Coordinates of C-alpha atoms in Angstrom, one line a residue:
Chain A
M191 CA -57.3 50.0 50.0
S192 CA -55.2 50.0 53.0
N193 CA -52.1 48.4 52.8
R194 CA -49.6 49.5 55.2
P195 CA -48.1 47.2 57.4
P196 CA -48.5 47.1 61.3
G197 CA -46.9 50.3 62.8
D198 CA -43.4 49.1 64.3
N199 CA -43.0 52.1 66.1
A200 CA -46.0 51.8 67.7
P201 CA -46.0 52.6 71.8
P202 CA -46.6 50.1 74.2
L203 CA -50.1 49.6 75.2
G204 CA -52.3 47.8 78.0
S205 CA -53.5 44.2 77.2
V206 CA -56.9 45.7 75.7
A207 CA -55.3 47.9 73.0
S208 CA -52.2 46.0 72.2
K209 CA -53.9 44.7 69.4
I210 CA -53.9 48.4 67.7
T211 CA -50.8 48.3 65.6
G212 CA -50.9 51.5 64.2
P213 CA -52.1 55.2 64.3
L214 CA -55.6 55.4 65.5
G215 CA -58.3 56.8 63.0
I216 CA -61.1 58.2 65.0
I217 CA -64.5 58.6 62.7
A218 CA -66.1 61.3 64.9
G219 CA -69.5 62.0 65.3
R220 CA -71.6 64.5 67.7
G221 CA -70.9 64.8 71.5
L222 CA -67.8 64.9 73.6
L223 CA -66.6 61.2 73.5
P224 CA -64.5 61.7 70.4
C225 CA -62.5 64.1 72.1
V226 CA -62.3 62.1 75.4
L227 CA -61.0 59.0 73.7
A228 CA -58.4 61.1 71.7
E229 CA -57.3 62.3 74.8
A230 CA -57.1 58.7 76.1
A231 CA -55.1 57.6 73.3
S232 CA -52.7 60.4 73.5
A233 CA -52.6 59.8 77.7
R234 CA -51.3 56.0 76.0
G235 CA -49.3 57.9 73.5
L236 CA -50.9 56.3 70.6
P237 CA -50.6 58.3 67.6
L238 CA -54.1 59.2 66.2
H239 CA -56.1 61.2 63.7
I240 CA -60.0 62.5 63.5
V241 CA -62.0 62.2 60.6
A242 CA -64.8 64.4 61.9
I243 CA -68.0 64.2 60.1
R244 CA -69.1 68.1 59.3
G245 CA -72.4 68.8 60.9
E246 CA -72.1 66.5 63.8
A247 CA -68.7 66.5 65.5
P248 CA -67.7 69.4 67.6
E249 CA -65.4 72.0 66.7
E250 CA -63.3 70.6 70.2
I251 CA -61.8 67.9 67.9
E252 CA -59.4 70.5 66.3
R253 CA -57.2 70.5 69.0
F254 CA -56.2 67.4 67.6
P255 CA -54.8 66.1 64.1
H256 CA -57.9 65.9 61.8
T257 CA -59.7 66.2 58.5
W258 CA -63.4 67.2 58.1
I259 CA -65.7 65.2 55.6
R260 CA -69.2 65.5 54.6
W261 CA -71.3 62.3 55.0
V262 CA -70.7 60.2 51.9
E263 CA -67.5 61.9 51.3
V264 CA -66.0 57.9 50.9
G265 CA -63.0 59.0 49.1
K266 CA -62.0 61.5 51.5
L267 CA -62.7 59.1 54.2
F268 CA -60.5 56.5 52.7
A269 CA -57.6 59.3 51.9
A270 CA -57.4 60.7 55.5
L271 CA -57.4 57.5 57.3
D272 CA -54.6 56.0 54.5
D273 CA -52.2 59.3 54.2
N274 CA -52.1 59.1 58.3
G275 CA -51.2 55.3 58.4
C276 CA -54.8 54.8 60.2
N277 CA -55.5 50.6 60.0
D278 CA -57.2 50.7 62.8
L279 CA -60.5 52.5 63.9
V280 CA -63.1 53.7 66.3
I281 CA -66.2 55.0 65.3
I282 CA -67.9 57.4 68.1
G283 CA -70.3 59.7 68.7
G284 CA -73.7 59.6 67.4
V285 CA -74.4 60.7 63.8
N286 CA -78.0 61.2 61.6
R287 CA -79.0 59.0 58.9
P288 CA -77.8 61.1 55.9
D289 CA -80.0 63.1 54.0
L290 CA -79.6 61.8 50.7
V291 CA -80.9 64.8 48.8
N292 CA -78.8 67.7 49.5
V293 CA -75.5 65.6 49.4
K294 CA -72.8 66.0 46.6
F295 CA -70.8 62.6 46.4
D296 CA -67.2 62.3 45.4
L297 CA -66.2 59.6 43.1
A298 CA -65.5 56.9 45.8
G299 CA -69.0 58.1 47.2
L300 CA -70.6 57.3 43.8
K301 CA -68.9 53.9 43.5
A302 CA -70.5 53.3 47.3
L303 CA -73.9 54.5 46.2
P304 CA -75.7 51.7 46.2
F305 CA -74.0 50.8 49.8
I306 CA -75.1 53.9 51.2
F307 CA -78.6 53.9 49.7
S308 CA -78.9 50.4 51.4
L309 CA -78.4 51.9 54.7
S310 CA -81.5 54.2 54.2
K311 CA -83.5 51.1 55.6
G312 CA -83.8 49.2 58.6
G313 CA -83.0 49.7 61.9
D314 CA -79.8 51.7 63.4
D315 CA -78.0 48.6 64.4
H316 CA -78.7 47.2 61.2
V317 CA -77.0 50.5 59.5
L318 CA -74.2 50.3 61.9
S319 CA -73.3 46.9 61.4
R320 CA -73.0 47.4 57.6
I321 CA -70.8 50.3 58.1
V322 CA -68.4 48.1 60.2
R323 CA -68.6 45.4 57.6
Y324 CA -68.0 47.8 54.4
L325 CA -64.8 49.2 56.3
E326 CA -63.7 45.8 57.2
D327 CA -64.0 44.8 53.6
K328 CA -61.6 47.6 52.8
G329 CA -59.4 46.3 55.2
Y330 CA -59.3 48.0 58.2
R331 CA -59.7 46.7 61.7
V332 CA -62.7 48.3 63.7
H333 CA -62.5 48.4 67.3
G334 CA -64.8 49.7 70.4
A335 CA -63.8 52.3 72.3
G336 CA -63.6 50.5 75.3
D337 CA -60.8 48.5 73.6
V338 CA -58.8 51.9 73.8
A339 CA -60.1 53.4 76.6
P340 CA -61.4 50.8 79.1
D341 CA -62.1 53.6 81.6
L342 CA -65.0 55.0 79.1
L343 CA -67.1 52.0 80.2
A344 CA -69.5 52.1 83.6
G345 CA -67.8 48.7 85.4
V346 CA -69.7 46.5 87.6
G347 CA -71.2 48.1 90.8
R348 CA -72.1 51.7 91.8
L349 CA -70.0 54.6 90.6
G350 CA -71.1 57.4 92.8
N351 CA -72.3 57.2 96.7
K352 CA -75.9 55.9 96.5
T353 CA -77.3 52.7 96.5
P354 CA -80.5 51.3 94.7
S355 CA -83.1 50.5 97.4
A356 CA -85.1 47.1 97.3
D357 CA -87.9 48.8 95.1
D358 CA -85.5 50.1 92.7
R359 CA -83.9 46.6 92.3
A360 CA -87.3 45.5 91.2
D361 CA -87.9 48.4 88.7
I362 CA -84.0 47.9 87.4
E363 CA -84.8 43.9 86.7
V364 CA -88.0 45.0 84.9
G365 CA -86.4 47.5 83.1
F366 CA -83.6 45.2 81.9
K367 CA -86.2 42.8 80.7
V368 CA -87.7 45.7 78.8
V369 CA -84.6 46.8 77.3
S370 CA -83.7 43.4 76.2
A371 CA -87.1 42.6 74.2
L372 CA -86.9 46.0 72.5
G373 CA -83.2 45.2 71.6
R374 CA -84.4 41.9 70.0
L375 CA -86.5 44.2 67.7
D376 CA -83.8 46.6 67.0
I377 CA -85.9 49.1 68.7
G378 CA -83.5 51.3 71.5
Q379 CA -81.6 51.0 74.2
A380 CA -83.5 52.6 77.3
A381 CA -86.4 52.5 79.3
V382 CA -87.7 54.2 82.4
V383 CA -89.9 51.7 85.0
A384 CA -91.2 53.4 88.1
K385 CA -93.0 50.8 90.7
G386 CA -93.2 48.3 88.3
H387 CA -94.9 50.3 85.6
V388 CA -92.8 50.9 82.2
L389 CA -93.5 54.6 81.8
A390 CA -91.3 55.2 78.7
V391 CA -89.6 53.5 75.9
E392 CA -86.8 54.9 73.8
A393 CA -87.1 54.4 70.4
A394 CA -85.5 57.0 67.5
E395 CA -86.0 60.0 69.8
G396 CA -82.9 59.4 72.2
T397 CA -82.7 58.6 75.7
D398 CA -82.6 62.5 76.8
A399 CA -86.1 63.3 75.1
M400 CA -87.5 60.2 76.7
L401 CA -86.3 61.3 80.1
V402 CA -87.7 65.4 79.4
R403 CA -91.0 63.1 78.4
C404 CA -90.9 61.3 81.6
A405 CA -90.8 64.9 83.6
E406 CA -94.0 65.9 81.8
L407 CA -95.7 62.8 82.7
R408 CA -94.6 63.3 86.5
R409 CA -95.5 67.3 86.0
S410 CA -99.3 66.8 84.2
G411 CA -99.9 63.8 87.3
R412 CA -100.6 61.1 85.3
T413 CA -97.8 59.0 86.3
G414 CA -98.3 59.8 90.5
R415 CA -96.4 62.3 92.5
H416 CA -93.4 60.2 93.7
T417 CA -90.0 61.4 94.0
H418 CA -87.1 59.3 93.7
A419 CA -89.2 56.7 92.3
G420 CA -88.3 54.8 89.0
V421 CA -84.9 54.0 87.3
L422 CA -83.7 54.6 83.6
V423 CA -82.3 51.4 82.4
K424 CA -79.9 51.3 79.4
A425 CA -78.0 48.4 77.7
P426 CA -76.9 47.6 74.1
K427 CA -79.3 45.7 72.1
P428 CA -78.7 41.6 72.2
G429 CA -76.3 41.3 69.0
Q430 CA -75.7 44.7 68.6
E431 CA -72.5 46.1 67.1
E432 CA -70.8 47.0 70.2
R433 CA -68.0 48.3 68.7
V434 CA -70.0 51.5 67.1
D435 CA -72.8 52.2 69.0
L436 CA -72.8 51.8 72.8
P437 CA -75.3 53.5 74.7
T438 CA -73.6 56.1 76.5
I439 CA -74.7 58.3 79.5
G440 CA -73.5 61.6 80.8
P441 CA -73.9 64.5 83.6
D442 CA -76.7 65.6 81.2
T443 CA -78.7 61.8 81.1
V444 CA -78.4 62.3 85.1
R445 CA -79.6 65.7 85.3
N446 CA -82.7 64.8 83.2
A447 CA -83.4 61.3 85.4
A448 CA -83.6 63.7 88.5
A449 CA -85.9 66.1 86.7
A450 CA -88.0 63.0 85.6
G451 CA -88.2 62.7 89.5
L452 CA -86.2 59.3 89.0
A453 CA -84.2 57.2 91.9
G454 CA -81.6 56.4 89.6
I455 CA -79.6 54.6 86.3
A456 CA -78.8 51.5 85.7
V457 CA -76.8 50.4 83.0
A458 CA -75.4 47.0 81.7
A459 CA -71.5 47.0 83.3
D460 CA -69.0 47.4 80.5
R461 CA -71.3 47.8 78.0
V462 CA -72.3 51.3 78.3
L463 CA -69.8 54.6 77.6
V464 CA -70.1 57.5 80.4
A465 CA -69.0 60.3 79.1
E466 CA -67.5 62.9 81.6
R467 CA -67.4 60.4 84.1
A468 CA -66.0 62.7 86.9
A469 CA -68.7 65.3 86.2
A470 CA -71.6 62.4 86.2
I471 CA -70.9 60.8 88.8
E472 CA -70.5 64.3 91.0
T473 CA -74.0 65.5 89.5
A474 CA -75.6 62.0 90.3
D475 CA -74.4 62.4 94.0
R476 CA -75.3 66.1 94.1
L477 CA -78.9 65.2 93.0
G478 CA -79.3 62.3 95.2
L479 CA -79.3 59.9 92.4
F480 CA -77.8 56.2 92.4
L481 CA -75.5 55.2 89.0
V482 CA -74.8 51.6 89.2
G483 CA -73.3 49.0 86.6
E484 CA -75.1 45.8 86.6
N485 CA -74.2 42.2 85.3
L486 CA -76.9 41.7 82.8
P487 CA -78.4 37.9 83.8
S488 CA -79.0 37.8 80.2
A489 CA -75.8 38.8 78.6
S490 CA -76.1 35.3 76.5
D491 CA -78.1 37.2 74.4
G492 CA -75.3 38.7 73.0
P493 CA -73.5 38.2 69.6
Chain B
M174 CA -124.0 43.7 96.3
S175 CA -126.3 43.8 93.1
N176 CA -128.9 41.1 93.0
R177 CA -131.7 42.0 91.2
P178 CA -133.2 39.2 88.9
P179 CA -132.4 40.1 84.7
G180 CA -134.7 42.6 83.8
D181 CA -137.7 41.0 82.0
N182 CA -138.9 44.6 80.5
A183 CA -135.5 44.7 78.5
P184 CA -136.1 45.8 74.7
P185 CA -135.2 42.8 72.0
L186 CA -131.3 43.3 71.3
G187 CA -129.0 41.8 68.4
S188 CA -127.3 38.6 68.9
V189 CA -124.3 40.4 70.6
A190 CA -126.1 42.3 72.8
S191 CA -128.5 39.7 73.8
K192 CA -127.0 38.7 77.1
I193 CA -127.5 42.0 78.4
T194 CA -130.7 41.5 80.5
G195 CA -131.3 44.9 82.3
P196 CA -130.4 48.5 82.1
L197 CA -126.6 49.0 81.3
G198 CA -124.1 50.8 83.6
I199 CA -121.5 53.0 82.0
I200 CA -118.9 53.9 83.8
A201 CA -117.5 57.0 82.1
G202 CA -113.8 58.2 81.8
R203 CA -112.3 60.7 79.4
G204 CA -113.0 61.3 75.8
L205 CA -116.2 61.1 73.4
L206 CA -116.6 57.3 73.7
P207 CA -119.0 57.4 76.9
C208 CA -121.5 59.4 75.0
V209 CA -121.1 57.5 71.6
L210 CA -121.6 54.7 73.6
A211 CA -124.7 55.6 75.3
E212 CA -125.9 57.0 72.2
A213 CA -125.6 53.5 70.4
A214 CA -127.3 51.8 73.5
S215 CA -130.0 54.0 73.3
A216 CA -130.6 53.7 69.5
R217 CA -131.1 50.0 70.5
G218 CA -133.8 50.9 73.2
L219 CA -131.4 50.1 76.0
P220 CA -131.8 51.8 79.1
L221 CA -129.0 53.0 80.9
H222 CA -126.9 55.0 83.8
I223 CA -123.7 56.5 83.9
V224 CA -121.5 57.1 86.3
A225 CA -119.0 59.7 85.5
I226 CA -115.8 60.0 86.9
R227 CA -115.2 63.3 88.0
G228 CA -112.2 65.3 86.3
E229 CA -112.4 62.6 83.9
A230 CA -115.8 62.3 81.8
P231 CA -116.7 65.6 79.9
E232 CA -120.0 67.4 81.0
E233 CA -121.4 66.0 77.5
I234 CA -122.7 63.1 79.8
E235 CA -125.2 65.0 81.2
R236 CA -127.5 64.4 78.7
F237 CA -128.3 60.9 79.5
P238 CA -129.0 59.8 82.9
H239 CA -126.2 60.0 85.3
T240 CA -124.4 60.2 88.5
W241 CA -121.0 62.0 89.0
I242 CA -118.3 60.2 91.5
R243 CA -114.8 61.0 92.3
W244 CA -112.2 58.2 92.3
V245 CA -112.5 55.8 95.4
E246 CA -115.8 56.7 96.1
V247 CA -116.7 53.2 95.9
G248 CA -119.8 53.3 97.8
K249 CA -121.5 55.7 95.6
L250 CA -120.4 53.9 92.4
F251 CA -122.2 50.8 93.7
A252 CA -125.6 52.6 95.4
A253 CA -125.9 54.6 91.3
L254 CA -125.8 51.3 90.1
D255 CA -127.8 49.3 92.3
D256 CA -130.4 52.2 92.4
N257 CA -131.0 52.0 88.8
G258 CA -131.0 48.5 88.3
C259 CA -127.2 47.8 86.5
N260 CA -126.0 44.6 86.4
D261 CA -124.5 44.6 83.7
L262 CA -121.7 47.5 83.1
V263 CA -119.3 48.7 80.4
I264 CA -116.2 50.8 81.2
I265 CA -115.1 53.2 78.7
G266 CA -112.8 56.3 78.1
G267 CA -109.5 56.7 79.7
V268 CA -108.8 57.3 83.3
N269 CA -105.7 58.5 85.2
R270 CA -104.4 56.6 88.1
P271 CA -105.7 57.9 90.9
D272 CA -103.8 60.2 93.0
L273 CA -104.5 58.9 96.7
V274 CA -102.8 61.7 98.4
N275 CA -105.5 63.9 98.0
V276 CA -108.9 61.8 98.0
K277 CA -111.7 61.7 100.7
F278 CA -112.6 58.3 100.9
D279 CA -116.1 57.2 101.7
L280 CA -117.4 54.1 104.0
A281 CA -116.9 51.6 101.0
G282 CA -114.1 53.3 99.7
L283 CA -112.4 52.8 102.8
K284 CA -113.4 49.3 103.0
A285 CA -111.8 48.9 99.5
L286 CA -108.5 50.4 100.5
P287 CA -106.5 47.5 100.3
F288 CA -107.8 46.7 96.9
I289 CA -106.9 50.3 95.8
F290 CA -103.7 50.6 97.0
S291 CA -102.8 47.7 95.0
L292 CA -103.6 49.3 91.7
S293 CA -101.1 51.9 92.3
K294 CA -98.6 49.0 91.4
G295 CA -97.7 47.1 87.7
G296 CA -99.0 48.5 84.6
D297 CA -102.2 49.6 82.8
D298 CA -103.3 46.1 82.2
H299 CA -102.8 44.6 85.5
V300 CA -104.6 47.6 87.1
L301 CA -107.8 47.1 84.6
S302 CA -107.8 43.3 85.0
R303 CA -108.2 43.7 88.9
I304 CA -110.7 46.5 88.7
V305 CA -113.1 44.3 86.2
R306 CA -112.2 41.4 89.0
Y307 CA -113.2 43.2 91.8
L308 CA -116.7 44.1 90.1
E309 CA -117.4 40.4 89.0
D310 CA -116.8 39.4 92.6
K311 CA -119.6 42.0 93.9
G312 CA -121.8 40.4 91.1
Y313 CA -121.6 42.6 87.8
R314 CA -121.1 41.6 84.6
V315 CA -118.3 43.6 82.7
H316 CA -119.0 43.6 78.9
G317 CA -116.9 45.1 75.9
A318 CA -118.2 48.2 74.3
G319 CA -118.4 46.1 71.1
D320 CA -120.8 43.7 72.7
V321 CA -122.8 46.4 72.8
A322 CA -122.3 48.7 69.8
P323 CA -119.8 46.7 67.3
D324 CA -119.9 49.7 65.0
L325 CA -117.8 51.2 67.2
L326 CA -115.2 48.4 66.8
A327 CA -112.8 48.9 63.4
G328 CA -113.8 45.8 61.3
V329 CA -111.5 43.9 58.7
G330 CA -110.3 46.1 55.6
R331 CA -109.7 49.7 54.6
L332 CA -112.1 52.3 56.3
G333 CA -111.6 55.0 54.0
N334 CA -110.5 55.3 50.3
K335 CA -106.9 54.7 50.3
T336 CA -105.1 51.5 50.6
P337 CA -101.7 50.9 51.4
S338 CA -98.5 50.2 49.3
A339 CA -96.2 47.2 49.5
D340 CA -93.7 49.2 51.2
D341 CA -96.3 50.4 53.9
R342 CA -97.3 46.6 54.1
A343 CA -93.8 45.7 55.1
D344 CA -93.7 48.2 57.6
I345 CA -97.5 47.3 59.0
E346 CA -95.7 43.7 59.6
V347 CA -93.1 45.1 61.5
G348 CA -95.2 47.4 63.7
F349 CA -97.7 44.3 64.9
K350 CA -94.5 42.6 65.6
V351 CA -93.3 45.2 67.7
V352 CA -96.9 46.1 69.3
S353 CA -97.3 42.1 69.8
A354 CA -94.0 42.1 71.6
L355 CA -94.1 45.3 74.0
G356 CA -98.0 43.9 75.0
R357 CA -96.4 41.2 76.4
L358 CA -94.2 43.5 78.7
D359 CA -97.4 45.3 79.5
I360 CA -96.1 48.1 77.8
G361 CA -98.3 49.9 75.3
Q362 CA -100.2 49.2 72.4
A363 CA -98.8 51.4 69.5
A364 CA -95.9 51.9 67.7
V365 CA -94.4 54.2 64.6
V366 CA -92.7 51.8 61.8
A367 CA -91.3 54.0 58.9
K368 CA -89.2 52.3 56.2
G369 CA -88.5 49.2 58.7
H370 CA -87.3 51.9 61.1
V371 CA -89.0 51.6 64.6
L372 CA -89.2 55.7 64.9
A373 CA -91.5 55.3 68.3
V374 CA -92.9 53.3 70.8
E375 CA -95.7 54.2 73.2
A376 CA -95.7 53.7 76.9
A377 CA -97.5 55.8 79.1
E378 CA -97.2 59.0 77.2
G379 CA -100.1 57.8 75.1
T380 CA -100.2 57.5 71.1
D381 CA -101.3 61.5 70.4
A382 CA -98.0 62.5 72.2
M383 CA -96.1 59.7 70.5
L384 CA -97.3 61.1 67.0
V385 CA -96.3 64.8 68.0
R386 CA -92.8 63.4 69.0
C387 CA -92.5 61.9 65.4
A388 CA -93.8 65.2 63.7
E389 CA -90.5 66.5 66.0
L390 CA -88.0 63.8 64.8
R391 CA -89.1 64.7 61.0
R392 CA -89.0 68.3 61.5
S393 CA -85.2 67.9 63.3
G394 CA -84.2 65.9 60.2
R395 CA -83.2 62.8 62.2
T396 CA -85.5 60.3 60.4
G397 CA -85.4 61.6 57.2
R398 CA -88.1 63.9 55.4
H399 CA -89.9 61.4 53.2
T400 CA -93.8 62.5 53.6
H401 CA -96.6 59.7 53.5
A402 CA -93.6 57.1 54.5
G403 CA -94.1 55.0 57.5
V404 CA -97.3 53.6 59.5
L405 CA -98.9 53.9 63.1
V406 CA -99.9 50.4 64.0
K407 CA -101.9 50.1 67.0
A408 CA -103.5 46.9 68.8
P409 CA -104.4 45.3 72.3
K410 CA -101.9 43.7 74.3
P411 CA -101.9 39.6 74.1
G412 CA -103.8 38.6 76.8
Q413 CA -105.2 42.1 77.5
E414 CA -108.6 42.5 79.4
E415 CA -110.1 43.8 76.1
R416 CA -113.5 44.1 77.7
V417 CA -112.0 47.3 79.3
D418 CA -109.3 48.9 77.8
L419 CA -109.6 49.0 73.6
P420 CA -107.2 51.0 72.1
T421 CA -108.6 53.5 70.5
I422 CA -108.1 55.8 67.5
G423 CA -110.0 59.0 66.3
P424 CA -109.9 62.0 63.8
D425 CA -107.2 63.0 66.2
T426 CA -105.2 60.4 65.7
V427 CA -105.3 60.8 62.1
R428 CA -104.5 64.6 61.9
N429 CA -101.3 63.8 64.2
A430 CA -100.2 60.9 61.8
A431 CA -100.2 63.1 59.1
A432 CA -99.0 65.7 60.7
A433 CA -95.9 63.3 61.6
G434 CA -95.9 62.6 57.8
L435 CA -97.0 58.9 57.9
A436 CA -98.6 57.0 55.2
G437 CA -101.6 55.7 57.1
I438 CA -103.0 53.8 60.6
A439 CA -103.1 50.0 60.7
V440 CA -105.0 48.6 63.6
A441 CA -105.7 45.1 64.9
A442 CA -109.6 44.2 63.4
D443 CA -112.1 44.1 65.8
R444 CA -110.0 44.8 68.8
V445 CA -109.6 48.8 68.5
L446 CA -112.4 51.5 68.6
V447 CA -112.9 53.8 66.2
A448 CA -113.9 57.1 67.7
E449 CA -115.7 59.3 65.8
R450 CA -116.0 56.9 62.5
A451 CA -117.3 59.0 60.4
A452 CA -115.2 62.0 60.7
A453 CA -112.1 59.7 61.3
I454 CA -112.5 58.7 57.7
E455 CA -113.2 61.8 56.3
T456 CA -110.0 63.1 57.9
A457 CA -108.0 60.0 56.6
D458 CA -109.5 60.5 53.0
R459 CA -108.8 64.3 53.1
L460 CA -105.4 63.9 54.2
G461 CA -104.7 60.9 52.0
L462 CA -103.7 58.5 54.5
F463 CA -104.9 54.9 54.7
L464 CA -106.8 53.2 57.5
V465 CA -106.9 49.9 57.7
G466 CA -108.3 47.0 59.9
E467 CA -105.9 43.8 60.0
N468 CA -106.7 40.3 61.2
L469 CA -103.7 39.6 63.0
P470 CA -101.4 36.9 62.3
S471 CA -100.7 36.4 66.2
A472 CA -104.5 36.5 67.5
S473 CA -103.2 33.1 69.2
D474 CA -101.5 35.1 71.7
G475 CA -105.0 36.0 73.1
P476 CA -106.2 35.0 76.2

């Protein structure tokens, strides 16, 4: 569908982004990350076009060149990408599974129907891998957000002022073990561990809902009343399609972790996005939480 | 501490309970199960004494011979058991971890302090295994509720009218795989799977809270709007102390599963307690849910 030659007017880019040869297509879901990514790409002089999913992407994306589409308007998606010369794509921001009962399919959507219905089964990772493969089959190149804007990723080491204690370190270790086991089953990307005890495990509800639950458990006295004990651990699933669905933390994550009485947050270094990095760090420092990126011991689980 | 000879006035009992040689001590936590067990023991002519944990056990236990104790009143616990000739114990009903800040220790409790503090670390299974070992070291025999009242356990096959569909069977299989993986990490005993997708995983919040979350996910449209799709799966952890902490379902579990739009509930046969069996089955039939006990393929994971 897309057969443009590599854009020869592409601006000079850093080594990571140098393989992006034409205008960047950003398929945008929920949250602030699509805008943050668009800003980072603009700052590098990379032309871009956002294809925003209605009901998911925020209005703020209208600051950038954009096209709104509905889920399953596959023809409109391809037209928006091709009309703007976007062979290179980043898919960013959460999306809900399409509710296939109340949608109007366009022609390309109807042709893609067997594919779309195949998405309604299986875990998130399965779904996202299939979407990436589908787009690649159509000739697009799909990149990770970190390829375009490495600053979006949490690096190795602490992001704020605070460092984990020995007890926190022990909880972090248990947490990464748990998240890795969960990930192998395509379940979730996060867990909360306090004093060696797994308080909560994330599945479809998402990290913020899990942290709210931990705050409730603490208020009800069911998990002890220690404050500044326990960690939120977040990492991609082993073998996950990391170009598309990186775990994300942001200032809200920090606030919710603080409300749950946790000591801090540990994420897999270079494999977790930090939305609103400056605000996230400022919030962690103000609330006394640590925020660290860890090199995972079991990176060999990866693809 | 307890050195009575086997009670020679013990009534004749079924083969399962025949190893119980004297009056039965029931250490009672939350919920209806302590009373149901006491009724089953009484029906078999087994004398009993309930040691009820204040703030946990319901007042209904006062129908039976009983002593109320507080957490960490270890001396009072042993006195109640020994005064009533109870060498054989069943521990039943959930308990919260002791809040060690606001308790008054008795003398035996002070002596047991290092043991009690050791309970504040690690997962539930760790805690319960230690309590059992502690009581066994003192000379008591700890039995499972199913040893005294086999009818409390879900057997193999369906309990109500409805049987799982082929799709449900697939979800059940994924569910048991998930629960087994979680259990190996001493996390939880239950998960919800719908169309191959893990919606929720239980940790410290308990099964009912997990099901309420699934109902919310469904209402918010984040997990599709299929009704009667998906299963709750519940099984003990591999290697778990099954005499003490068997997973439990009851009528509330069925109602919450129905509210979450699930098709039914599958449990590990002979390893999950059914509280209020008749009411649970009636509720399942009325709400159109299946309720099945499954022989786990991976029973070799056990202790």
